């Protein structure tokens, strides 16, 4: 699938059923999410509204009316000093892995986070070495591995590592931010 015909846009409430199905598959069959029971549409809508209501970007990739995947940024940690740092999440329809959707979504998410004045973006690649596609995707877009949380999750009958990755946004930590109200 050519990635140039993919539309990246803000998530709309009508996208929630598709997002719920994409995430359901990831929860039940993958290690990217450490949830073990997939949430329903009402909970997915609540989560989306919570993030967008606090000014965090939430995006979908669409082609021909089909939602191909989604990505969002949320608070890295709840304390006010972290208000310029976000953590990303990205999920792609299972039949579209390695089709360029993730790269387009993550690039757009990075751009949206920079436009909102965030200075650092973190990724927690659940499944660690068992999820090399997520690590490669993030590396491709300028993230670097800054640590590994060994045995940080137990899912599908085994212990999983989490790879922590980071990428500066805009000037990063090279200069103070313009003061803003805490978002977290």
mmCIF file with all atom_site columns, C-alpha atoms in Angstrom:
data_model
loop_
_atom_site.group_PDB
_atom_site.id
_atom_site.type_symbol
_atom_site.label_atom_id
_atom_site.label_alt_id
_atom_site.label_comp_id
_atom_site.label_asym_id
_atom_site.label_entity_id
_atom_site.label_seq_id
_atom_site.pdbx_PDB_ins_code
_atom_site.Cartn_x
_atom_site.Cartn_y
_atom_site.Cartn_z
_atom_site.occupancy
_atom_site.B_iso_or_equiv
_atom_site.pdbx_formal_charge
_atom_site.auth_seq_id
_atom_site.auth_comp_id
_atom_site.auth_asym_id
_atom_site.auth_atom_id
_atom_site.pdbx_PDB_model_num
ATOM 1   C CA . UNK A 1 1   ? 0.000   0.000   0.000  1.00 0.00 ? 1   UNK A CA 1
ATOM 2   C CA . UNK A 1 2   ? 1.531   3.338   -0.977 1.00 0.00 ? 2   UNK A CA 1
ATOM 3   C CA . UNK A 1 3   ? 1.774   5.472   2.151  1.00 0.00 ? 3   UNK A CA 1
ATOM 4   C CA . UNK A 1 4   ? 1.308   8.728   0.215  1.00 0.00 ? 4   UNK A CA 1
ATOM 5   C CA . UNK A 1 5   ? -2.450  8.128   -0.106 1.00 0.00 ? 5   UNK A CA 1
ATOM 6   C CA . UNK A 1 6   ? -2.897  7.837   3.658  1.00 0.00 ? 6   UNK A CA 1
ATOM 7   C CA . UNK A 1 7   ? -4.698  10.700  5.371  1.00 0.00 ? 7   UNK A CA 1
ATOM 8   C CA . UNK A 1 8   ? -3.531  11.565  8.888  1.00 0.00 ? 8   UNK A CA 1
ATOM 9   C CA . UNK A 1 9   ? -6.112  13.542  10.838 1.00 0.00 ? 9   UNK A CA 1
ATOM 10  C CA . UNK A 1 10  ? -7.368  14.171  14.374 1.00 0.00 ? 10  UNK A CA 1
ATOM 11  C CA . UNK A 1 11  ? -9.422  11.355  15.827 1.00 0.00 ? 11  UNK A CA 1
ATOM 12  C CA . UNK A 1 12  ? -13.173 11.777  15.539 1.00 0.00 ? 12  UNK A CA 1
ATOM 13  C CA . UNK A 1 13  ? -15.674 10.070  17.828 1.00 0.00 ? 13  UNK A CA 1
ATOM 14  C CA . UNK A 1 14  ? -16.931 8.064   14.836 1.00 0.00 ? 14  UNK A CA 1
ATOM 15  C CA . UNK A 1 15  ? -13.474 6.417   14.712 1.00 0.00 ? 15  UNK A CA 1
ATOM 16  C CA . UNK A 1 16  ? -13.879 4.821   18.146 1.00 0.00 ? 16  UNK A CA 1
ATOM 17  C CA . UNK A 1 17  ? -15.295 1.462   16.952 1.00 0.00 ? 17  UNK A CA 1
ATOM 18  C CA . UNK A 1 18  ? -12.320 0.967   14.602 1.00 0.00 ? 18  UNK A CA 1
ATOM 19  C CA . UNK A 1 19  ? -9.818  2.064   17.268 1.00 0.00 ? 19  UNK A CA 1
ATOM 20  C CA . UNK A 1 20  ? -11.422 -0.330  19.728 1.00 0.00 ? 20  UNK A CA 1
ATOM 21  C CA . UNK A 1 21  ? -11.008 -3.259  17.318 1.00 0.00 ? 21  UNK A CA 1
ATOM 22  C CA . UNK A 1 22  ? -7.387  -2.391  16.507 1.00 0.00 ? 22  UNK A CA 1
ATOM 23  C CA . UNK A 1 23  ? -6.547  -2.090  20.197 1.00 0.00 ? 23  UNK A CA 1
ATOM 24  C CA . UNK A 1 24  ? -8.500  -5.244  21.064 1.00 0.00 ? 24  UNK A CA 1
ATOM 25  C CA . UNK A 1 25  ? -6.294  -7.247  18.720 1.00 0.00 ? 25  UNK A CA 1
ATOM 26  C CA . UNK A 1 26  ? -3.139  -5.673  20.188 1.00 0.00 ? 26  UNK A CA 1
ATOM 27  C CA . UNK A 1 27  ? -4.209  -6.453  23.751 1.00 0.00 ? 27  UNK A CA 1
ATOM 28  C CA . UNK A 1 28  ? -5.252  -10.042 23.040 1.00 0.00 ? 28  UNK A CA 1
ATOM 29  C CA . UNK A 1 29  ? -2.428  -11.055 20.700 1.00 0.00 ? 29  UNK A CA 1
ATOM 30  C CA . UNK A 1 30  ? 0.498   -8.712  21.237 1.00 0.00 ? 30  UNK A CA 1
ATOM 31  C CA . UNK A 1 31  ? 2.879   -7.394  23.839 1.00 0.00 ? 31  UNK A CA 1
ATOM 32  C CA . UNK A 1 32  ? 2.845   -3.672  22.971 1.00 0.00 ? 32  UNK A CA 1
ATOM 33  C CA . UNK A 1 33  ? 0.100   -3.053  25.546 1.00 0.00 ? 33  UNK A CA 1
ATOM 34  C CA . UNK A 1 34  ? 0.331   -4.498  29.015 1.00 0.00 ? 34  UNK A CA 1
ATOM 35  C CA . UNK A 1 35  ? -3.441  -4.519  29.395 1.00 0.00 ? 35  UNK A CA 1
ATOM 36  C CA . UNK A 1 36  ? -4.798  -8.060  29.442 1.00 0.00 ? 36  UNK A CA 1
ATOM 37  C CA . UNK A 1 37  ? -8.516  -7.314  28.998 1.00 0.00 ? 37  UNK A CA 1
ATOM 38  C CA . UNK A 1 38  ? -9.372  -5.063  26.061 1.00 0.00 ? 38  UNK A CA 1
ATOM 39  C CA . UNK A 1 39  ? -11.552 -2.081  26.928 1.00 0.00 ? 39  UNK A CA 1
ATOM 40  C CA . UNK A 1 40  ? -14.863 -1.529  25.183 1.00 0.00 ? 40  UNK A CA 1
ATOM 41  C CA . UNK A 1 41  ? -15.924 1.400   23.040 1.00 0.00 ? 41  UNK A CA 1
ATOM 42  C CA . UNK A 1 42  ? -17.209 3.491   25.959 1.00 0.00 ? 42  UNK A CA 1
ATOM 43  C CA . UNK A 1 43  ? -13.846 3.288   27.729 1.00 0.00 ? 43  UNK A CA 1
ATOM 44  C CA . UNK A 1 44  ? -11.910 4.000   24.533 1.00 0.00 ? 44  UNK A CA 1
ATOM 45  C CA . UNK A 1 45  ? -14.090 7.072   23.954 1.00 0.00 ? 45  UNK A CA 1
ATOM 46  C CA . UNK A 1 46  ? -13.533 8.207   27.547 1.00 0.00 ? 46  UNK A CA 1
ATOM 47  C CA . UNK A 1 47  ? -9.754  7.860   27.147 1.00 0.00 ? 47  UNK A CA 1
ATOM 48  C CA . UNK A 1 48  ? -9.751  9.761   23.858 1.00 0.00 ? 48  UNK A CA 1
ATOM 49  C CA . UNK A 1 49  ? -11.875 12.587  25.268 1.00 0.00 ? 49  UNK A CA 1
ATOM 50  C CA . UNK A 1 50  ? -9.699  12.787  28.374 1.00 0.00 ? 50  UNK A CA 1
ATOM 51  C CA . UNK A 1 51  ? -6.508  13.218  26.350 1.00 0.00 ? 51  UNK A CA 1
ATOM 52  C CA . UNK A 1 52  ? -7.864  15.621  23.750 1.00 0.00 ? 52  UNK A CA 1
ATOM 53  C CA . UNK A 1 53  ? -9.677  17.591  26.449 1.00 0.00 ? 53  UNK A CA 1
ATOM 54  C CA . UNK A 1 54  ? -6.314  18.207  28.110 1.00 0.00 ? 54  UNK A CA 1
ATOM 55  C CA . UNK A 1 55  ? -4.682  19.314  24.858 1.00 0.00 ? 55  UNK A CA 1
ATOM 56  C CA . UNK A 1 56  ? -2.881  16.133  23.857 1.00 0.00 ? 56  UNK A CA 1
ATOM 57  C CA . UNK A 1 57  ? -2.889  15.061  20.189 1.00 0.00 ? 57  UNK A CA 1
ATOM 58  C CA . UNK A 1 58  ? -4.835  11.952  19.166 1.00 0.00 ? 58  UNK A CA 1
ATOM 59  C CA . UNK A 1 59  ? -4.556  11.020  15.475 1.00 0.00 ? 59  UNK A CA 1
ATOM 60  C CA . UNK A 1 60  ? -5.813  8.392   13.047 1.00 0.00 ? 60  UNK A CA 1
ATOM 61  C CA . UNK A 1 61  ? -4.482  7.169   9.725  1.00 0.00 ? 61  UNK A CA 1
ATOM 62  C CA . UNK A 1 62  ? -7.221  6.664   7.162  1.00 0.00 ? 62  UNK A CA 1
ATOM 63  C CA . UNK A 1 63  ? -7.391  5.472   3.582  1.00 0.00 ? 63  UNK A CA 1
ATOM 64  C CA . UNK A 1 64  ? -10.602 5.321   1.600  1.00 0.00 ? 64  UNK A CA 1
ATOM 65  C CA . UNK A 1 65  ? -12.687 5.728   4.745  1.00 0.00 ? 65  UNK A CA 1
ATOM 66  C CA . UNK A 1 66  ? -10.953 2.858   6.581  1.00 0.00 ? 66  UNK A CA 1
ATOM 67  C CA . UNK A 1 67  ? -9.099  3.596   9.821  1.00 0.00 ? 67  UNK A CA 1
ATOM 68  C CA . UNK A 1 68  ? -5.684  1.956   9.448  1.00 0.00 ? 68  UNK A CA 1
ATOM 69  C CA . UNK A 1 69  ? -4.236  2.830   12.826 1.00 0.00 ? 69  UNK A CA 1
ATOM 70  C CA . UNK A 1 70  ? -4.017  5.491   15.485 1.00 0.00 ? 70  UNK A CA 1
ATOM 71  C CA . UNK A 1 71  ? -1.480  7.269   17.657 1.00 0.00 ? 71  UNK A CA 1
ATOM 72  C CA . UNK A 1 72  ? -1.670  9.616   20.576 1.00 0.00 ? 72  UNK A CA 1
ATOM 73  C CA . UNK A 1 73  ? 0.461   11.383  23.131 1.00 0.00 ? 73  UNK A CA 1
ATOM 74  C CA . UNK A 1 74  ? -0.356  11.550  26.797 1.00 0.00 ? 74  UNK A CA 1
ATOM 75  C CA . UNK A 1 75  ? 1.340   12.791  29.934 1.00 0.00 ? 75  UNK A CA 1
ATOM 76  C CA . UNK A 1 76  ? 4.670   11.157  30.688 1.00 0.00 ? 76  UNK A CA 1
ATOM 77  C CA . UNK A 1 77  ? 4.181   11.504  34.445 1.00 0.00 ? 77  UNK A CA 1
ATOM 78  C CA . UNK A 1 78  ? 1.576   13.388  36.525 1.00 0.00 ? 78  UNK A CA 1
ATOM 79  C CA . UNK A 1 79  ? 3.882   15.837  38.354 1.00 0.00 ? 79  UNK A CA 1
ATOM 80  C CA . UNK A 1 80  ? 3.862   19.442  37.027 1.00 0.00 ? 80  UNK A CA 1
ATOM 81  C CA . UNK A 1 81  ? 7.589   19.551  36.204 1.00 0.00 ? 81  UNK A CA 1
ATOM 82  C CA . UNK A 1 82  ? 6.939   16.870  33.553 1.00 0.00 ? 82  UNK A CA 1
ATOM 83  C CA . UNK A 1 83  ? 4.376   19.064  31.747 1.00 0.00 ? 83  UNK A CA 1
ATOM 84  C CA . UNK A 1 84  ? 6.607   19.482  28.682 1.00 0.00 ? 84  UNK A CA 1
ATOM 85  C CA . UNK A 1 85  ? 7.161   15.724  28.293 1.00 0.00 ? 85  UNK A CA 1
ATOM 86  C CA . UNK A 1 86  ? 4.783   13.247  26.665 1.00 0.00 ? 86  UNK A CA 1
ATOM 87  C CA . UNK A 1 87  ? 4.649   9.521   26.040 1.00 0.00 ? 87  UNK A CA 1
ATOM 88  C CA . UNK A 1 88  ? 3.419   8.154   22.729 1.00 0.00 ? 88  UNK A CA 1
ATOM 89  C CA . UNK A 1 89  ? 1.253   5.167   21.908 1.00 0.00 ? 89  UNK A CA 1
ATOM 90  C CA . UNK A 1 90  ? 0.706   3.808   18.415 1.00 0.00 ? 90  UNK A CA 1
ATOM 91  C CA . UNK A 1 91  ? -1.401  0.907   17.168 1.00 0.00 ? 91  UNK A CA 1
ATOM 92  C CA . UNK A 1 92  ? -1.822  -0.307  13.587 1.00 0.00 ? 92  UNK A CA 1
ATOM 93  C CA . UNK A 1 93  ? -4.400  -2.695  12.100 1.00 0.00 ? 93  UNK A CA 1
ATOM 94  C CA . UNK A 1 94  ? -2.831  -6.172  12.188 1.00 0.00 ? 94  UNK A CA 1
ATOM 95  C CA . UNK A 1 95  ? -2.979  -6.650  8.408  1.00 0.00 ? 95  UNK A CA 1
ATOM 96  C CA . UNK A 1 96  ? -1.061  -3.410  7.805  1.00 0.00 ? 96  UNK A CA 1
ATOM 97  C CA . UNK A 1 97  ? 2.104   -3.831  9.831  1.00 0.00 ? 97  UNK A CA 1
ATOM 98  C CA . UNK A 1 98  ? 5.210   -2.783  7.857  1.00 0.00 ? 98  UNK A CA 1
ATOM 99  C CA . UNK A 1 99  ? 3.095   -0.912  5.281  1.00 0.00 ? 99  UNK A CA 1
ATOM 100 C CA . UNK A 1 100 ? 4.301   2.600   6.167  1.00 0.00 ? 100 UNK A CA 1
ATOM 101 C CA . UNK A 1 101 ? 1.280   3.488   8.285  1.00 0.00 ? 101 UNK A CA 1
ATOM 102 C CA . UNK A 1 102 ? 3.215   3.612   11.556 1.00 0.00 ? 102 UNK A CA 1
ATOM 103 C CA . UNK A 1 103 ? 5.914   5.883   10.137 1.00 0.00 ? 103 UNK A CA 1
ATOM 104 C CA . UNK A 1 104 ? 3.360   8.339   8.800  1.00 0.00 ? 104 UNK A CA 1
ATOM 105 C CA . UNK A 1 105 ? 1.386   8.348   12.057 1.00 0.00 ? 105 UNK A CA 1
ATOM 106 C CA . UNK A 1 106 ? 4.389   8.731   14.335 1.00 0.00 ? 106 UNK A CA 1
ATOM 107 C CA . UNK A 1 107 ? 5.887   11.513  12.192 1.00 0.00 ? 107 UNK A CA 1
ATOM 108 C CA . UNK A 1 108 ? 2.569   13.396  12.342 1.00 0.00 ? 108 UNK A CA 1
ATOM 109 C CA . UNK A 1 109 ? 2.320   12.838  16.096 1.00 0.00 ? 109 UNK A CA 1
ATOM 110 C CA . UNK A 1 110 ? 5.834   14.214  16.619 1.00 0.00 ? 110 UNK A CA 1
ATOM 111 C CA . UNK A 1 111 ? 4.928   17.281  14.556 1.00 0.00 ? 111 UNK A CA 1
ATOM 112 C CA . UNK A 1 112 ? 1.691   17.794  16.517 1.00 0.00 ? 112 UNK A CA 1
ATOM 113 C CA . UNK A 1 113 ? 3.539   17.521  19.831 1.00 0.00 ? 113 UNK A CA 1
ATOM 114 C CA . UNK A 1 114 ? 6.142   20.061  18.716 1.00 0.00 ? 114 UNK A CA 1
ATOM 115 C CA . UNK A 1 115 ? 3.377   22.450  17.618 1.00 0.00 ? 115 UNK A CA 1
ATOM 116 C CA . UNK A 1 116 ? 1.882   22.227  21.114 1.00 0.00 ? 116 UNK A CA 1
ATOM 117 C CA . UNK A 1 117 ? 5.197   23.154  22.743 1.00 0.00 ? 117 UNK A CA 1
ATOM 118 C CA . UNK A 1 118 ? 6.166   19.787  24.178 1.00 0.00 ? 118 UNK A CA 1
ATOM 119 C CA . UNK A 1 119 ? 9.938   19.295  24.484 1.00 0.00 ? 119 UNK A CA 1
ATOM 120 C CA . UNK A 1 120 ? 10.497  15.555  25.015 1.00 0.00 ? 120 UNK A CA 1
ATOM 121 C CA . UNK A 1 121 ? 8.653   12.507  23.771 1.00 0.00 ? 121 UNK A CA 1
ATOM 122 C CA . UNK A 1 122 ? 9.109   9.086   25.334 1.00 0.00 ? 122 UNK A CA 1
ATOM 123 C CA . UNK A 1 123 ? 8.109   5.653   24.104 1.00 0.00 ? 123 UNK A CA 1
ATOM 124 C CA . UNK A 1 124 ? 7.771   2.534   26.211 1.00 0.00 ? 124 UNK A CA 1
ATOM 125 C CA . UNK A 1 125 ? 8.076   -0.354  23.768 1.00 0.00 ? 125 UNK A CA 1
ATOM 126 C CA . UNK A 1 126 ? 6.229   -3.091  25.608 1.00 0.00 ? 126 UNK A CA 1
ATOM 127 C CA . UNK A 1 127 ? 7.520   -6.557  24.903 1.00 0.00 ? 127 UNK A CA 1
ATOM 128 C CA . UNK A 1 128 ? 11.067  -5.263  24.535 1.00 0.00 ? 128 UNK A CA 1
ATOM 129 C CA . UNK A 1 129 ? 13.080  -7.529  22.295 1.00 0.00 ? 129 UNK A CA 1
ATOM 130 C CA . UNK A 1 130 ? 9.882   -9.407  21.374 1.00 0.00 ? 130 UNK A CA 1
ATOM 131 C CA . UNK A 1 131 ? 8.558   -6.192  19.793 1.00 0.00 ? 131 UNK A CA 1
ATOM 132 C CA . UNK A 1 132 ? 11.458  -5.127  17.537 1.00 0.00 ? 132 UNK A CA 1
ATOM 133 C CA . UNK A 1 133 ? 9.136   -3.460  15.002 1.00 0.00 ? 133 UNK A CA 1
ATOM 134 C CA . UNK A 1 134 ? 8.165   -0.795  17.536 1.00 0.00 ? 134 UNK A CA 1
ATOM 135 C CA . UNK A 1 135 ? 11.793  -0.199  18.489 1.00 0.00 ? 135 UNK A CA 1
ATOM 136 C CA . UNK A 1 136 ? 12.823  0.089   14.812 1.00 0.00 ? 136 UNK A CA 1
ATOM 137 C CA . UNK A 1 137 ? 9.934   2.423   14.031 1.00 0.00 ? 137 UNK A CA 1
ATOM 138 C CA . UNK A 1 138 ? 10.906  4.759   16.844 1.00 0.00 ? 138 UNK A CA 1
ATOM 139 C CA . UNK A 1 139 ? 14.610  4.614   15.933 1.00 0.00 ? 139 UNK A CA 1
ATOM 140 C CA . UNK A 1 140 ? 13.732  5.484   12.327 1.00 0.00 ? 140 UNK A CA 1
ATOM 141 C CA . UNK A 1 141 ? 12.069  8.665   13.592 1.00 0.00 ? 141 UNK A CA 1
ATOM 142 C CA . UNK A 1 142 ? 14.937  9.797   15.804 1.00 0.00 ? 142 UNK A CA 1
ATOM 143 C CA . UNK A 1 143 ? 14.283  8.070   19.124 1.00 0.00 ? 143 UNK A CA 1
ATOM 144 C CA . UNK A 1 144 ? 17.148  6.484   21.007 1.00 0.00 ? 144 UNK A CA 1
ATOM 145 C CA . UNK A 1 145 ? 17.025  3.729   23.590 1.00 0.00 ? 145 UNK A CA 1
ATOM 146 C CA . UNK A 1 146 ? 17.723  5.095   27.050 1.00 0.00 ? 146 UNK A CA 1
ATOM 147 C CA . UNK A 1 147 ? 16.999  2.016   29.117 1.00 0.00 ? 147 UNK A CA 1
ATOM 148 C CA . UNK A 1 148 ? 15.411  -1.387  29.459 1.00 0.00 ? 148 UNK A CA 1
ATOM 149 C CA . UNK A 1 149 ? 13.056  -2.318  32.259 1.00 0.00 ? 149 UNK A CA 1
ATOM 150 C CA . UNK A 1 150 ? 13.753  -6.032  32.574 1.00 0.00 ? 150 UNK A CA 1
ATOM 151 C CA . UNK A 1 151 ? 10.878  -8.324  33.490 1.00 0.00 ? 151 UNK A CA 1
ATOM 152 C CA . UNK A 1 152 ? 8.558   -5.339  33.890 1.00 0.00 ? 152 UNK A CA 1
ATOM 153 C CA . UNK A 1 153 ? 5.393   -7.078  32.719 1.00 0.00 ? 153 UNK A CA 1
ATOM 154 C CA . UNK A 1 154 ? 3.914   -10.564 32.781 1.00 0.00 ? 154 UNK A CA 1
ATOM 155 C CA . UNK A 1 155 ? 1.626   -11.407 29.875 1.00 0.00 ? 155 UNK A CA 1
ATOM 156 C CA . UNK A 1 156 ? 0.898   -14.450 27.714 1.00 0.00 ? 156 UNK A CA 1
ATOM 157 C CA . UNK A 1 157 ? 2.558   -16.659 30.335 1.00 0.00 ? 157 UNK A CA 1
ATOM 158 C CA . UNK A 1 158 ? 5.967   -14.976 30.287 1.00 0.00 ? 158 UNK A CA 1
ATOM 159 C CA . UNK A 1 159 ? 7.941   -12.049 31.640 1.00 0.00 ? 159 UNK A CA 1
ATOM 160 C CA . UNK A 1 160 ? 8.426   -9.145  29.254 1.00 0.00 ? 160 UNK A CA 1
ATOM 161 C CA . UNK A 1 161 ? 10.970  -6.357  29.092 1.00 0.00 ? 161 UNK A CA 1
ATOM 162 C CA . UNK A 1 162 ? 10.083  -2.763  28.241 1.00 0.00 ? 162 UNK A CA 1
ATOM 163 C CA . UNK A 1 163 ? 12.428  -0.663  26.101 1.00 0.00 ? 163 UNK A CA 1
ATOM 164 C CA . UNK A 1 164 ? 12.347  3.014   27.105 1.00 0.00 ? 164 UNK A CA 1
ATOM 165 C CA . UNK A 1 165 ? 13.101  5.406   24.244 1.00 0.00 ? 165 UNK A CA 1
ATOM 166 C CA . UNK A 1 166 ? 13.348  9.192   24.017 1.00 0.00 ? 166 UNK A CA 1
ATOM 167 C CA . UNK A 1 167 ? 13.421  11.906  21.362 1.00 0.00 ? 167 UNK A CA 1
ATOM 168 C CA . UNK A 1 168 ? 13.751  15.654  21.850 1.00 0.00 ? 168 UNK A CA 1
ATOM 169 C CA . UNK A 1 169 ? 11.048  17.863  20.361 1.00 0.00 ? 169 UNK A CA 1
ATOM 170 C CA . UNK A 1 170 ? 11.925  21.276  18.960 1.00 0.00 ? 170 UNK A CA 1
ATOM 171 C CA . UNK A 1 171 ? 14.841  22.670  20.967 1.00 0.00 ? 171 UNK A CA 1
ATOM 172 C CA . UNK A 1 172 ? 14.437  19.885  23.523 1.00 0.00 ? 172 UNK A CA 1
ATOM 173 C CA . UNK A 1 173 ? 16.229  20.704  26.757 1.00 0.00 ? 173 UNK A CA 1
ATOM 174 C CA . UNK A 1 174 ? 18.734  23.112  25.158 1.00 0.00 ? 174 UNK A CA 1
ATOM 175 C CA . UNK A 1 175 ? 16.749  26.150  26.325 1.00 0.00 ? 175 UNK A CA 1
ATOM 176 C CA . UNK A 1 176 ? 13.965  26.889  28.802 1.00 0.00 ? 176 UNK A CA 1
ATOM 177 C CA . UNK A 1 177 ? 10.385  26.508  27.567 1.00 0.00 ? 177 UNK A CA 1
ATOM 178 C CA . UNK A 1 178 ? 7.999   29.378  27.178 1.00 0.00 ? 178 UNK A CA 1
ATOM 179 C CA . UNK A 1 179 ? 6.009   29.154  30.382 1.00 0.00 ? 179 UNK A CA 1
ATOM 180 C CA . UNK A 1 180 ? 2.670   27.505  30.034 1.00 0.00 ? 180 UNK A CA 1
ATOM 181 C CA . UNK A 1 181 ? 0.031   26.141  32.316 1.00 0.00 ? 181 UNK A CA 1
ATOM 182 C CA . UNK A 1 182 ? 0.630   22.560  33.408 1.00 0.00 ? 182 UNK A CA 1
ATOM 183 C CA . UNK A 1 183 ? -1.219  20.152  31.119 1.00 0.00 ? 183 UNK A CA 1
ATOM 184 C CA . UNK A 1 184 ? -0.667  16.975  33.085 1.00 0.00 ? 184 UNK A CA 1
#
